[in-house]
């Protein structure tokens, strides 16, 4: 059986680290560290420097993942990038990254599923590897959300950060290790509770992020619980079989609720939201890179990833390390 195995993960965070207090001062926000931490668990975030592009951040994360995996540019035949903040409408940010990495073969394209983007991209890459369309893929989540935030809206602007994460997937004849399954969902009727105003095909230009926070929170709790159960049932696994939960890093209350649902000890839930804030499609691969660098994952560990984002989109991926 051919499976796609995660060989390694890598991450990149901009050098401008901004605490809650500094954020309030920088943008003259009527907020405080206590207010932000209580509602989200976020204490700081990284913000891209002027001129620092989504593709540059994605390429940096990919280089780290490739180095950890011992992979050369000539080994990669697919680059799939999840982003809601591309360098441009076209060409895809993925081809920009492909060029920056010196990859001259294979194919490259972007996926837009907001905060669920990495899970969507992982699912597509896994399907292509299983079908034989690719043998080694870079799956990248990269975001520059600071460019689409309304810095007068304290309810949303304090929640997001910039950064990129990447994983190397490779085809291996292994019936046990690798991506076990992925599960994707969307409901366009809920599109307006988390969206960015306008776009090239409507207003001619991209506007700012708008979010109905309470509505998003309500749907997140129920939909993530459902898609987690779906992943376990599809693989004949029980909650106690999960070694690690690597959730989308949006809100500490949602993360803790999912950990409790699975009966996981807090130390078995990978949490980076306090340091990274919500980096959208980059949050899960950044968390994977963080956990891998800390030596948390052991061969054979079952790792559950889940996310929800604008669309609404939501999904899960189950892997055996």
XYZ file of C-alpha atoms in Angstrom:
321
model
C 0.000 0.000 0.000
C 1.298 3.435 -0.968
C 0.834 6.047 1.716
C 2.049 9.619 1.926
C 4.266 9.988 4.960
C 5.119 13.272 6.657
C 8.910 13.248 6.671
C 9.416 16.573 8.415
C 7.900 19.966 9.134
C 9.376 23.457 9.076
C 8.231 26.900 10.097
C 8.957 30.575 9.682
C 7.881 33.582 11.750
C 8.656 37.226 10.904
C 11.166 38.928 13.182
C 8.704 41.614 14.343
C 7.309 40.044 17.525
C 4.468 42.168 18.901
C 3.051 41.656 22.392
C -0.523 42.563 23.263
C 0.603 45.730 25.035
C 2.755 46.780 22.090
C -0.082 46.066 19.658
C -2.469 48.282 21.612
C 0.061 51.106 21.604
C 1.079 50.698 17.963
C -2.474 50.879 16.618
C -4.027 52.987 19.388
C -6.459 50.223 20.333
C -8.812 50.379 23.309
C -7.753 46.971 24.622
C -5.364 45.334 27.074
C -3.268 42.221 27.515
C -5.785 40.902 30.057
C -8.729 41.426 27.675
C -7.016 39.630 24.785
C -5.651 36.731 26.839
C -8.988 36.111 28.552
C -10.876 35.868 25.254
C -8.336 34.101 23.075
C -5.254 32.940 24.975
C -3.070 35.080 22.687
C -0.120 36.920 24.248
C 1.866 37.879 21.156
C 2.049 37.527 17.376
C 4.548 38.096 14.563
C 3.929 40.683 11.853
C 5.519 40.628 8.411
C 7.894 43.457 7.610
C 7.095 45.874 4.784
C 7.950 44.097 1.549
C 8.049 40.669 3.217
C 5.812 38.523 1.006
C 3.712 35.450 1.621
C 5.874 33.544 -0.867
C 9.091 34.539 0.906
C 7.721 33.293 4.238
C 6.442 30.086 2.633
C 9.783 29.427 0.966
C 11.624 29.912 4.271
C 9.364 27.392 6.016
C 9.763 24.947 3.129
C 13.567 25.207 3.241
C 13.539 24.244 6.911
C 11.207 21.300 6.276
C 13.349 20.105 3.361
C 16.534 20.369 5.419
C 15.004 18.359 8.256
C 13.778 15.735 5.784
C 17.039 15.582 3.828
C 15.194 16.475 0.625
C 16.714 18.349 -2.336
C 14.844 20.568 -4.840
C 15.298 17.848 -7.479
C 13.296 15.447 -5.274
C 10.144 17.607 -5.169
C 7.540 17.203 -7.900
C 4.589 19.074 -6.322
C 4.243 22.344 -4.420
C 0.805 23.019 -2.956
C 0.257 26.220 -1.009
C -2.708 27.037 1.213
C -3.147 30.794 1.545
C -5.833 33.458 1.727
C -3.240 36.209 1.302
C -1.411 35.405 -1.949
C 1.341 37.587 -3.384
C -0.941 38.328 -6.336
C -4.132 37.087 -8.000
C -1.887 35.181 -10.371
C 0.497 33.567 -10.829
C -0.054 31.348 -7.820
C 2.055 31.912 -4.734
C 3.074 28.256 -5.129
C 4.953 28.942 -8.361
C 6.735 31.875 -6.726
C 7.848 29.522 -3.958
C 8.778 26.840 -6.481
C 11.095 29.305 -8.210
C 12.606 30.577 -4.942
C 13.430 27.006 -3.930
C 15.033 26.162 -7.266
C 12.472 23.475 -8.119
C 12.253 23.191 -11.905
C 10.068 20.122 -12.360
C 6.570 19.024 -11.441
C 3.632 21.323 -10.751
C 2.555 24.008 -8.302
C -0.762 25.599 -7.340
C -2.627 27.368 -4.527
C -5.643 26.317 -2.472
C -7.992 28.783 -0.797
C -9.944 27.440 2.175
C -9.005 30.116 4.733
C -8.006 28.639 8.108
C -8.828 25.105 6.908
C -6.507 25.550 3.949
C -3.655 23.373 5.190
C -5.949 20.408 5.857
C -7.435 20.833 2.365
C -3.946 21.053 0.819
C -2.761 18.012 2.771
C -5.781 16.056 1.521
C -5.117 16.993 -2.113
C -1.415 16.139 -1.849
C -2.207 12.829 -0.180
C -4.680 11.927 -2.940
C -2.143 12.801 -5.649
C 0.551 10.717 -4.012
C -1.791 7.750 -3.584
C -2.826 8.006 -7.254
C 0.765 8.240 -8.490
C 0.501 11.823 -9.759
C 3.288 12.862 -7.398
C 5.904 11.155 -5.280
C 7.242 13.976 -3.123
C 5.189 17.063 -2.276
C 5.726 20.248 -0.338
C 2.519 21.249 1.433
C 2.734 24.810 2.709
C 0.489 27.137 4.666
C 1.577 30.776 4.433
C -0.266 33.926 5.467
C 0.218 37.691 5.779
C -3.053 38.493 7.541
C -1.724 41.778 8.881
C -2.337 43.145 5.370
C -6.098 42.467 5.449
C -6.943 43.406 9.041
C -8.996 46.405 10.123
C -6.711 47.885 12.767
C -9.618 49.855 14.241
C -11.602 46.674 15.012
C -10.200 45.366 18.287
C -12.484 42.319 18.186
C -10.688 40.882 15.158
C -7.312 42.568 14.627
C -5.850 41.278 17.909
C -6.488 37.663 16.934
C -4.247 37.178 13.906
C -0.571 36.950 13.065
C 1.696 36.263 10.094
C 3.890 33.276 9.332
C 4.323 30.077 7.367
C 4.636 26.359 7.966
C 5.439 23.483 5.643
C 5.634 19.704 5.553
C 7.368 17.292 3.206
C 5.167 14.411 2.066
C 6.688 11.402 0.299
C 5.205 8.240 -1.147
C 6.186 5.142 0.810
C 5.096 1.528 0.621
C 3.933 1.385 4.215
C 0.574 0.031 5.313
C 0.771 1.542 8.793
C 2.544 4.908 8.803
C 1.620 8.109 7.030
C -1.656 9.907 6.328
C -4.465 7.553 7.335
C -7.387 9.667 6.095
C -8.614 13.204 5.547
C -12.148 14.568 5.843
C -13.251 17.836 4.218
C -16.472 19.851 4.506
C -17.890 23.222 3.512
C -21.172 25.119 3.864
C -21.354 28.240 1.717
C -24.550 29.382 3.417
C -22.302 30.538 6.269
C -19.851 32.433 4.066
C -20.607 35.882 5.446
C -19.855 35.174 9.118
C -16.114 35.153 8.309
C -14.997 36.797 5.088
C -12.844 39.416 3.409
C -14.704 42.234 1.717
C -14.617 42.429 -2.063
C -12.106 40.944 -4.448
C -10.878 41.179 -8.057
C -14.019 39.486 -9.374
C -16.496 41.726 -7.551
C -15.233 45.114 -6.394
C -11.939 45.080 -8.251
C -9.854 45.117 -5.107
C -9.457 43.265 -1.818
C -10.970 44.758 1.318
C -10.637 43.899 4.992
C -11.436 40.868 7.128
C -14.860 40.802 8.807
C -15.892 38.268 11.420
C -18.978 37.529 13.481
C -16.984 36.044 16.336
C -19.778 34.490 18.366
C -21.279 32.792 15.315
C -17.917 31.390 14.271
C -17.252 30.115 17.801
C -20.648 28.395 17.947
C -20.115 26.538 14.676
C -16.503 25.706 15.505
C -17.392 23.736 18.619
C -20.007 21.527 16.934
C -18.375 21.070 13.527
C -14.913 20.266 14.851
C -16.353 17.692 17.254
C -18.199 16.056 14.359
C -15.217 15.931 11.993
C -12.972 14.505 14.725
C -15.426 11.667 15.335
C -15.630 11.128 11.575
C -11.867 10.646 11.351
C -11.774 8.203 14.255
C -14.701 6.157 12.938
C -13.210 5.949 9.443
C -10.068 4.357 10.859
C -11.633 2.167 13.512
C -9.918 4.113 16.252
C -11.091 5.311 19.651
C -10.289 8.577 21.379
C -7.696 6.909 23.592
C -5.726 5.921 20.469
C -4.868 9.566 19.750
C -1.380 10.455 20.942
C -1.399 14.110 19.865
C -3.940 16.727 18.894
C -2.576 19.430 16.584
C -5.503 21.831 16.148
C -5.890 25.015 14.177
C -4.662 27.721 16.527
C -7.586 30.151 16.663
C -8.773 30.300 20.253
C -7.509 28.597 23.411
C -11.041 27.849 24.608
C -11.840 25.869 21.442
C -8.499 24.071 21.643
C -9.012 23.107 25.288
C -12.583 21.963 24.591
C -11.380 19.603 21.843
C -8.610 18.241 24.057
C -11.114 17.471 26.810
C -13.467 15.826 24.321
C -10.691 13.452 23.303
C -9.691 12.829 26.907
C -6.173 14.073 26.225
C -3.910 15.435 28.915
C -3.096 19.123 28.259
C 0.511 18.252 27.461
C -0.739 16.061 24.569
C -2.363 19.044 22.848
C 0.034 21.154 20.787
C -0.623 24.820 21.595
C 1.064 27.743 19.854
C -1.806 30.251 19.787
C -0.333 32.084 22.782
C 2.885 32.793 20.842
C 1.755 32.864 17.206
C -1.890 34.029 17.409
C -4.107 32.796 14.550
C -1.933 32.379 11.455
C -4.817 30.842 9.486
C -3.598 28.201 6.995
C -0.109 28.398 8.508
C -1.177 27.515 12.048
C -1.227 23.704 11.850
C 2.082 23.273 9.983
C 3.704 25.831 12.302
C 2.432 23.814 15.267
C 3.727 20.589 13.682
C 7.144 22.182 13.196
C 7.140 23.442 16.776
C 6.254 20.017 18.172
C 8.723 18.192 15.948
C 11.560 20.538 16.914
C 10.752 19.816 20.576
C 10.986 16.059 19.924
C 7.382 15.406 20.904
C 6.364 13.003 18.122
C 7.542 9.398 18.252
C 7.367 6.814 15.484
C 3.907 5.247 15.540
C 2.157 8.134 17.311
C -1.323 8.855 15.971
C -1.610 12.590 15.301
C -4.972 14.274 14.753
C -5.201 17.620 12.936
C -8.411 19.660 12.662
C -9.433 23.145 11.543
C -12.349 25.410 10.723
C -12.265 28.590 8.659
C -14.070 30.990 6.372
C -16.444 29.406 3.905
C -17.366 27.986 6.268
C -14.878 25.206 5.663
C -13.758 22.584 8.135
C -11.855 19.321 8.089
C -9.604 16.841 9.817
C -6.581 14.721 8.967
C -5.315 11.676 10.816
C -1.716 10.505 10.491
C 0.469 7.852 12.068
C 3.932 9.354 12.511
